[in-house]
Structure formats: structure tokens, C-alpha cells
mmCIF file of C-alpha atoms in Angstrom:
data_model
loop_
_atom_site.group_PDB
_atom_site.id
_atom_site.type_symbol
_atom_site.label_atom_id
_atom_site.label_comp_id
_atom_site.label_asym_id
_atom_site.label_seq_id
_atom_site.Cartn_x
_atom_site.Cartn_y
_atom_site.Cartn_z
ATOM 1 C CA MET A 11 99.383 120.658 204.816
ATOM 2 C CA THR A 12 97.121 122.532 202.415
ATOM 3 C CA VAL A 13 93.530 121.580 201.659
ATOM 4 C CA THR A 14 92.165 122.948 198.387
ATOM 5 C CA LEU A 15 88.406 122.773 197.919
ATOM 6 C CA GLU A 16 87.008 122.305 194.431
ATOM 7 C CA ASN A 17 83.502 123.063 195.729
ATOM 8 C CA GLY A 18 81.515 122.999 198.977
ATOM 9 C CA PHE A 19 80.137 125.592 201.358
ATOM 10 C CA LEU A 20 83.606 126.397 202.735
ATOM 11 C CA LYS A 21 85.272 126.914 199.351
ATOM 12 C CA GLN A 22 85.118 130.723 199.295
ATOM 13 C CA GLN A 23 86.213 131.002 202.921
ATOM 14 C CA LEU A 24 89.300 128.853 202.295
ATOM 15 C CA ALA A 25 90.167 130.218 198.851
ATOM 16 C CA ALA A 26 93.128 132.245 200.156
ATOM 17 C CA GLN A 27 94.670 129.061 201.607
ATOM 18 C CA SER A 28 94.245 127.005 198.445
ATOM 19 C CA SER A 29 97.142 125.385 196.630
ATOM 20 C CA THR A 30 97.514 124.133 193.083
ATOM 21 C CA THR A 31 100.321 121.698 193.892
ATOM 22 C CA ALA A 32 100.456 119.066 191.185
ATOM 23 C CA SER A 33 101.234 116.354 193.738
ATOM 24 C CA ALA A 34 98.122 117.022 195.815
ATOM 25 C CA VAL A 35 96.018 113.927 196.476
ATOM 26 C CA LYS A 36 92.671 114.140 194.698
ATOM 27 C CA LEU A 37 89.805 113.156 197.026
ATOM 28 C CA VAL A 38 86.032 113.051 196.720
ATOM 29 C CA ILE A 39 83.986 113.113 199.938
ATOM 30 C CA VAL A 40 80.368 111.936 199.822
ATOM 31 C CA ASN A 41 78.825 113.946 202.645
ATOM 32 C CA LEU A 42 75.821 112.069 204.043
ATOM 33 C CA MET A 43 75.688 113.900 207.387
ATOM 34 C CA PRO A 44 72.727 116.227 208.065
ATOM 35 C CA ASN A 45 74.850 119.288 208.882
ATOM 36 C CA LYS A 46 76.865 119.648 205.681
ATOM 37 C CA LEU A 47 78.843 122.727 206.731
ATOM 38 C CA GLU A 48 79.868 121.270 210.090
ATOM 39 C CA THR A 49 80.987 118.021 208.473
ATOM 40 C CA GLU A 50 82.939 119.889 205.799
ATOM 41 C CA ARG A 51 84.778 121.825 208.501
ATOM 42 C CA GLN A 52 85.564 118.673 210.475
ATOM 43 C CA PHE A 53 87.093 116.914 207.486
ATOM 44 C CA VAL A 54 88.956 120.004 206.298
ATOM 45 C CA ASN A 55 90.504 120.435 209.749
ATOM 46 C CA LEU A 56 91.534 116.772 209.890
ATOM 47 C CA LEU A 57 92.955 116.773 206.366
ATOM 48 C CA ALA A 58 94.839 120.017 207.035
ATOM 49 C CA ALA A 59 96.732 118.258 209.842
ATOM 50 C CA LEU A 60 98.062 115.588 207.480
ATOM 51 C CA SER A 61 101.462 115.455 205.803
ATOM 52 C CA GLN A 62 100.156 115.577 202.226
ATOM 53 C CA ASP A 63 98.376 118.318 200.260
ATOM 54 C CA VAL A 64 94.879 117.332 199.154
ATOM 55 C CA ARG A 65 92.276 118.603 196.695
ATOM 56 C CA VAL A 66 88.720 117.854 197.808
ATOM 57 C CA THR A 67 85.471 117.581 195.877
ATOM 58 C CA PHE A 68 82.277 117.281 197.933
ATOM 59 C CA ALA A 69 79.461 115.103 196.603
ATOM 60 C CA ARG A 70 75.832 114.488 197.551
ATOM 61 C CA MET A 71 73.186 111.875 196.907
ATOM 62 C CA ALA A 72 71.029 113.024 193.990
ATOM 63 C CA THR A 73 68.143 110.789 195.084
ATOM 64 C CA HIS A 74 67.909 112.236 198.599
ATOM 65 C CA GLN A 75 66.045 115.402 199.595
ATOM 66 C CA SER A 76 67.901 117.064 202.478
ATOM 67 C CA ARG A 77 65.788 118.231 205.414
ATOM 68 C CA HIS A 78 68.591 120.258 206.994
ATOM 69 C CA THR A 79 70.221 122.041 204.046
ATOM 70 C CA ASP A 80 68.549 124.174 201.392
ATOM 71 C CA GLU A 81 68.291 121.973 198.308
ATOM 72 C CA ALA A 82 69.122 124.735 195.833
ATOM 73 C CA ALA A 83 72.238 125.645 197.824
ATOM 74 C CA LEU A 84 73.241 122.002 198.048
ATOM 75 C CA GLN A 85 72.916 121.553 194.299
ATOM 76 C CA ALA A 86 75.004 124.695 193.750
ATOM 77 C CA HIS A 87 77.827 123.612 196.055
ATOM 78 C CA TYR A 88 77.998 119.808 195.619
ATOM 79 C CA VAL A 89 78.416 117.420 192.708
ATOM 80 C CA THR A 90 76.571 114.162 192.101
ATOM 81 C CA LEU A 91 77.910 110.839 190.898
ATOM 82 C CA ASP A 92 76.715 111.631 187.382
ATOM 83 C CA ASP A 93 78.743 114.864 187.409
ATOM 84 C CA ILE A 94 82.050 113.064 188.047
ATOM 85 C CA PHE A 95 81.275 109.633 186.643
ATOM 86 C CA TYR A 96 84.094 109.665 184.066
ATOM 87 C CA GLN A 97 86.711 111.143 186.410
ATOM 88 C CA ASP A 98 89.283 109.232 188.450
ATOM 89 C CA PHE A 99 90.223 110.022 192.059
ATOM 90 C CA ASP A 100 93.061 108.991 194.335
ATOM 91 C CA GLY A 101 90.715 108.565 197.288
ATOM 92 C CA LEU A 102 87.034 108.369 198.184
ATOM 93 C CA ILE A 103 85.618 109.070 201.655
ATOM 94 C CA VAL A 104 81.968 108.302 202.433
ATOM 95 C CA THR A 105 80.746 109.771 205.725
ATOM 96 C CA GLY A 106 78.335 108.369 208.233
ATOM 97 C CA ALA A 107 74.600 109.047 208.246
ATOM 98 C CA PRO A 108 72.009 108.843 211.070
ATOM 99 C CA VAL A 109 70.099 105.941 209.510
ATOM 100 C CA GLU A 110 71.576 102.906 211.293
ATOM 101 C CA THR A 111 68.207 101.689 212.614
ATOM 102 C CA LEU A 112 66.725 101.475 209.105
ATOM 103 C CA ALA A 113 67.024 98.382 206.971
ATOM 104 C CA PHE A 114 69.429 99.172 204.155
ATOM 105 C CA ALA A 115 66.679 98.777 201.548
ATOM 106 C CA HIS A 116 64.607 101.406 203.379
ATOM 107 C CA VAL A 117 67.280 104.111 203.035
ATOM 108 C CA ASP A 118 66.020 106.295 200.191
ATOM 109 C CA TYR A 119 69.426 106.508 198.487
ATOM 110 C CA TRP A 120 70.327 102.833 198.883
ATOM 111 C CA ALA A 121 70.455 102.118 195.152
ATOM 112 C CA GLU A 122 72.595 105.204 194.610
ATOM 113 C CA PHE A 123 74.936 104.179 197.433
ATOM 114 C CA GLN A 124 75.487 100.857 195.679
ATOM 115 C CA ALA A 125 76.152 102.744 192.437
ATOM 116 C CA TRP A 126 78.911 104.677 194.227
ATOM 117 C CA LEU A 127 80.482 101.367 195.257
ATOM 118 C CA ASP A 128 80.369 100.082 191.689
ATOM 119 C CA TRP A 129 81.969 103.333 190.501
ATOM 120 C CA ARG A 130 84.651 103.064 193.214
ATOM 121 C CA ASP A 131 85.853 99.773 191.761
ATOM 122 C CA GLN A 132 86.850 101.443 188.484
ATOM 123 C CA HIS A 133 87.616 105.070 189.338
ATOM 124 C CA VAL A 134 89.160 105.227 192.854
ATOM 125 C CA ASP A 135 92.490 103.975 194.201
ATOM 126 C CA GLN A 136 91.582 103.773 197.924
ATOM 127 C CA THR A 137 88.332 104.288 199.883
ATOM 128 C CA ILE A 138 87.344 105.022 203.481
ATOM 129 C CA PHE A 139 83.811 104.345 204.701
ATOM 130 C CA GLU A 140 82.813 105.754 208.095
ATOM 131 C CA CYS A 141 80.092 104.760 210.595
ATOM 132 C CA TRP A 142 76.849 103.902 208.708
ATOM 133 C CA ALA A 143 78.689 103.918 205.378
ATOM 134 C CA ALA A 144 81.082 101.314 206.804
ATOM 135 C CA GLN A 145 78.168 99.126 207.886
ATOM 136 C CA ALA A 146 76.511 99.488 204.491
ATOM 137 C CA ALA A 147 79.660 98.906 202.450
ATOM 138 C CA LEU A 148 80.589 95.816 204.470
ATOM 139 C CA PHE A 149 77.139 94.418 203.726
ATOM 140 C CA VAL A 150 77.558 95.045 199.990
ATOM 141 C CA ASP A 151 81.213 94.007 199.781
ATOM 142 C CA ALA A 152 81.201 91.001 202.114
ATOM 143 C CA GLY A 153 77.634 90.209 203.188
ATOM 144 C CA ILE A 154 78.326 91.279 206.787
ATOM 145 C CA GLU A 155 75.084 92.223 208.561
ATOM 146 C CA LYS A 156 75.032 95.128 211.016
ATOM 147 C CA GLN A 157 73.478 94.461 214.428
ATOM 148 C CA VAL A 158 71.142 97.166 215.750
ATOM 149 C CA THR A 159 71.818 97.804 219.445
ATOM 150 C CA ALA A 160 69.271 98.454 222.201
ATOM 151 C CA GLN A 161 71.452 101.271 223.518
ATOM 152 C CA LYS A 162 73.437 103.724 221.426
ATOM 153 C CA VAL A 163 77.188 103.126 221.244
ATOM 154 C CA PHE A 164 78.142 106.612 222.333
ATOM 155 C CA GLY A 165 81.431 107.982 223.590
ATOM 156 C CA VAL A 166 85.168 107.785 223.022
ATOM 157 C CA TYR A 167 86.687 104.306 222.939
ATOM 158 C CA ARG A 168 90.400 103.529 223.069
ATOM 159 C CA SER A 169 90.665 100.284 221.151
ATOM 160 C CA GLN A 170 93.423 97.768 220.539
ATOM 161 C CA VAL A 171 95.320 97.406 217.283
ATOM 162 C CA VAL A 172 95.132 93.675 216.498
ATOM 163 C CA ALA A 173 96.866 93.589 213.101
ATOM 164 C CA ASN A 174 100.157 95.246 212.220
ATOM 165 C CA THR A 175 99.844 96.629 208.701
ATOM 166 C CA PRO A 176 100.926 99.860 206.968
ATOM 167 C CA LEU A 177 97.513 101.273 207.933
ATOM 168 C CA THR A 178 98.280 100.865 211.647
ATOM 169 C CA THR A 179 101.895 102.058 211.582
ATOM 170 C CA GLY A 180 102.734 103.990 214.759
ATOM 171 C CA LEU A 181 99.545 102.919 216.522
ATOM 172 C CA ALA A 182 99.242 100.434 219.395
ATOM 173 C CA THR A 183 95.769 101.663 220.323
ATOM 174 C CA VAL A 184 93.305 103.974 218.599
ATOM 175 C CA SER A 185 91.062 106.456 220.390
ATOM 176 C CA MET A 186 87.942 107.316 218.401
ATOM 177 C CA PRO A 187 84.481 108.861 218.915
ATOM 178 C CA GLN A 188 81.598 106.465 218.390
ATOM 179 C CA SER A 189 77.992 107.571 217.842
ATOM 180 C CA ARG A 190 75.873 104.803 216.394
ATOM 181 C CA HIS A 191 72.852 102.582 216.977
ATOM 182 C CA ALA A 192 74.429 99.487 215.447
ATOM 183 C CA THR A 193 77.554 97.409 215.765
ATOM 184 C CA LEU A 194 79.408 94.970 213.544
ATOM 185 C CA PRO A 195 79.986 91.256 214.144
ATOM 186 C CA GLU A 196 83.400 89.709 213.778
ATOM 187 C CA PRO A 197 83.910 89.092 210.052
ATOM 188 C CA ASP A 198 83.796 85.416 209.102
ATOM 189 C CA THR A 199 85.307 85.892 205.673
ATOM 190 C CA SER A 200 88.971 85.903 204.715
ATOM 191 C CA SER A 201 88.428 88.964 202.503
ATOM 192 C CA ILE A 202 87.988 91.225 205.556
ATOM 193 C CA THR A 203 90.696 91.798 208.176
ATOM 194 C CA THR A 204 89.977 93.467 211.518
ATOM 195 C CA LEU A 205 92.759 95.960 212.239
ATOM 196 C CA VAL A 206 91.419 97.629 215.396
ATOM 197 C CA GLU A 207 88.986 96.043 217.853
ATOM 198 C CA ASP A 208 87.227 97.016 221.076
ATOM 199 C CA GLY A 209 85.842 94.640 223.693
ATOM 200 C CA GLN A 210 82.740 96.797 224.136
ATOM 201 C CA ALA A 211 82.258 98.546 220.807
ATOM 202 C CA GLY A 212 83.233 95.682 218.508
ATOM 203 C CA PRO A 213 85.390 95.950 215.371
ATOM 204 C CA ILE A 214 86.551 99.547 214.915
ATOM 205 C CA VAL A 215 88.684 99.470 211.757
ATOM 206 C CA LEU A 216 88.502 96.767 209.099
ATOM 207 C CA SER A 217 90.329 96.367 205.807
ATOM 208 C CA ASN A 218 89.457 94.788 202.458
ATOM 209 C CA PRO A 219 92.577 94.765 200.251
ATOM 210 C CA ALA A 220 90.734 93.348 197.249
ATOM 211 C CA LYS A 221 88.350 96.322 197.265
ATOM 212 C CA ARG A 222 91.114 98.726 198.375
ATOM 213 C CA SER A 223 88.721 99.812 201.114
ATOM 214 C CA LEU A 224 88.927 100.713 204.801
ATOM 215 C CA TYR A 225 85.838 100.513 207.008
ATOM 216 C CA ILE A 226 85.841 102.699 210.142
ATOM 217 C CA SER A 227 82.981 102.249 212.611
ATOM 218 C CA GLY A 228 83.339 105.682 214.236
ATOM 219 C CA HIS A 229 84.101 109.313 213.485
ATOM 220 C CA PRO A 230 87.836 110.197 213.495
ATOM 221 C CA GLU A 231 86.968 113.654 212.136
ATOM 222 C CA TYR A 232 84.799 114.735 215.087
ATOM 223 C CA GLU A 233 85.736 117.933 216.897
ATOM 224 C CA THR A 234 86.052 118.234 220.669
ATOM 225 C CA GLU A 235 82.465 119.426 221.248
ATOM 226 C CA THR A 236 80.678 117.224 218.709
ATOM 227 C CA LEU A 237 79.578 114.434 221.055
ATOM 228 C CA ILE A 238 78.215 116.769 223.727
ATOM 229 C CA ASN A 239 76.356 118.697 221.040
ATOM 230 C CA GLU A 240 74.818 115.433 219.821
ATOM 231 C CA PHE A 241 73.855 114.567 223.403
ATOM 232 C CA ARG A 242 72.058 117.900 223.831
ATOM 233 C CA ARG A 243 70.360 117.514 220.442
ATOM 234 C CA ASP A 244 69.006 114.087 221.351
ATOM 235 C CA GLN A 245 67.872 115.344 224.749
ATOM 236 C CA LYS A 246 65.890 118.141 223.101
ATOM 237 C CA LYS A 247 64.187 115.539 220.919
ATOM 238 C CA GLY A 248 63.127 113.673 224.051
ATOM 239 C CA GLN A 249 65.248 110.643 223.208
ATOM 240 C CA ALA A 250 66.626 108.375 225.918
ATOM 241 C CA ILE A 251 70.343 109.088 225.744
ATOM 242 C CA GLN A 252 73.209 108.572 228.189
ATOM 243 C CA LEU A 253 76.191 110.872 228.474
ATOM 244 C CA PRO A 254 79.005 109.895 226.105
ATOM 245 C CA LYS A 255 81.471 107.511 227.767
ATOM 246 C CA ASN A 256 85.188 108.183 228.343
ATOM 247 C CA TYR A 257 84.782 111.773 227.173
ATOM 248 C CA PHE A 258 84.944 114.080 230.177
ATOM 249 C CA ALA A 259 87.680 115.273 232.524
ATOM 250 C CA ALA A 260 86.556 117.535 235.362
ATOM 251 C CA ALA A 261 83.127 117.701 233.654
ATOM 252 C CA CYS A 262 84.653 119.077 230.425
ATOM 253 C CA PRO A 263 84.948 117.269 227.073
ATOM 254 C CA VAL A 264 88.522 116.228 226.323
ATOM 255 C CA ASN A 265 89.813 115.427 222.842
ATOM 256 C CA THR A 266 91.899 112.269 223.187
ATOM 257 C CA TRP A 267 91.509 111.114 219.575
ATOM 258 C CA HIS A 268 92.877 113.814 217.281
ATOM 259 C CA GLN A 269 96.458 112.564 217.107
ATOM 260 C CA ASP A 270 95.312 108.994 216.475
ATOM 261 C CA SER A 271 92.980 110.238 213.736
ATOM 262 C CA VAL A 272 95.867 112.092 212.104
ATOM 263 C CA LYS A 273 98.079 108.978 212.230
ATOM 264 C CA LEU A 274 95.348 106.744 210.819
ATOM 265 C CA TYR A 275 94.513 109.115 207.975
ATOM 266 C CA ASN A 276 98.204 109.785 207.268
ATOM 267 C CA ASN A 277 98.762 106.037 206.974
ATOM 268 C CA TRP A 278 95.810 105.799 204.608
ATOM 269 C CA LEU A 279 97.078 108.701 202.480
ATOM 270 C CA SER A 280 100.488 107.021 202.286
ATOM 271 C CA GLN A 281 98.761 103.936 200.925
ATOM 272 C CA VAL A 282 96.821 106.108 198.475
ATOM 273 C CA ARG A 283 100.050 107.679 197.217
ATOM 274 C CA THR A 284 101.846 104.332 196.995
ATOM 275 C CA HIS A 285 99.051 102.782 194.958
ATOM 276 C CA THR A 286 98.698 105.861 192.746
ATOM 277 C CA LEU A 287 102.432 106.070 191.969
ATOM 278 C CA ALA A 288 102.555 102.342 191.252
ATOM 279 C CA ASN A 289 99.915 102.800 188.586
ATOM 280 C CA LEU A 290 101.461 105.802 186.827
#
């Protein structure tokens, strides 16, 4: 369906494809990834494959100085929490960030991240947290501590659906890229339900109905070449990195996750719409 951008680096490029459909789902995406443009494109492409029109606002952390994107350009193209504080949104998506090895308190925007969670409770119908954001939100919401791993969890994992809910409709397994230096323990609280689990990579998708939040340990939005590009980047930095697992066929990257990502996000959008309509 149609993705309309309210702001962002891709807004002008996609202007001709924009829609003003009144029924479009209103989303805000907090983009914590270093390459803002690449991450915008990944999410736009995923959202465009869904069965519902969406309107997207991109947001940044005001307390973080980007090292990879010109700050003036970022301020011109992204909003902050203060800019939208009194607005309501159907959905919130918070991306991952390459800070898993840091203690949460050592992340320079940690206080602001917690402010986003407080704001979510009053102004958002449904939320998705991905990768580091999932680890961080689970710590805030349920006291679940991430576990830093000696070796990066890196590759594509096909994981088992272990709870049949509207969020897992049409899915028996879920294939998803993982690129992280931490994993999650099994939740020991009744407020959190594991929906998708992997014997090697741990919990993959978790749900918290009370917070209307979904925690995803990987990157459903990744494009076919993203993992190999990350591998080459880490190699250039001199980091010890293994080739991504379960990713190649005849030495070429193969995208085995896109359809599962579309189903998962479509299920989430259906829940967003259901909750929104119920509150009209």
C-alpha cells in the first residue's frame, strides 16, 4: 500500500507516491540507527508491502549528537519528542542501535529513551521495539536484563512460533535477520509472553499486552544485502566477525525473511487498527 512521509530524508523523493487517505495508520519511527537514510528506506520498503496505508513521521534523539549524519540536516528532517509531545499516534516503532555492549545508563540518550516510553503510555496505541530498543524497553517495562554475548548473534534464524495469538496469525515459523551482541533470557514474569523463540538465538518476539508493546530481537526490515554489508564494515574496522549464519546459497545472500516480516507487521497493523477503532 502507500507510505506517506511527513518528514525524513526520503520525503521529497517519495512525494509523488504520497497519499492523503484519511484511514492511513499514523506512525512515528524513532530512528536510532547510524545510517538514517538506509534505515528510512528499509522501513519504507517494508511498510509499502503491507495491506494498510500508513503516514510516517521520523524522530530522533535530541540528546544525541550523530557521528554519521550531519546534525543540521538531521534537525531539518526529523522531529524530537518535544515537537510531537501533545500529538497522538496509532503506532510507534523504535529501531535498534549499535550500543548493546554498553550498560543502559551509559547510553547518552538513556533518559530520553525512558521519556519516550512514558510518552508511549499516553499517546500511542501500539508499539514495536526492535533489537537494542527491545532489550532496553524490556528492562524498563519488566526488569528483564539483557545478556551480553561473547560472540555476535549474526545471521538469519528461522525460529518457532510458540504462542498462537493474532500477532502470529499465518506464521508457524519466523525467519529474521539478527545482528546483536546481546541476547534475552526467558522472561520470568507473567506480564511478558514469548511468541517466537529460537534454540540458539533465544526469544525472538515477545509481547506485553498491558503496555500494548511488541519486542522484536532482530531486524525484520533488513534488505537482502544488509548483513553482508555489516560483515564487510566490521572487517574493515578490524573486528573479529564470522560470516552471517544461514544467509548464503551458492555463496550469494538469499532473502528468506521478507514474507515473514510482511506477515508479522501486517498482523501488528491489524492490531493497531483494531485498538484504534475500538477507541473512536
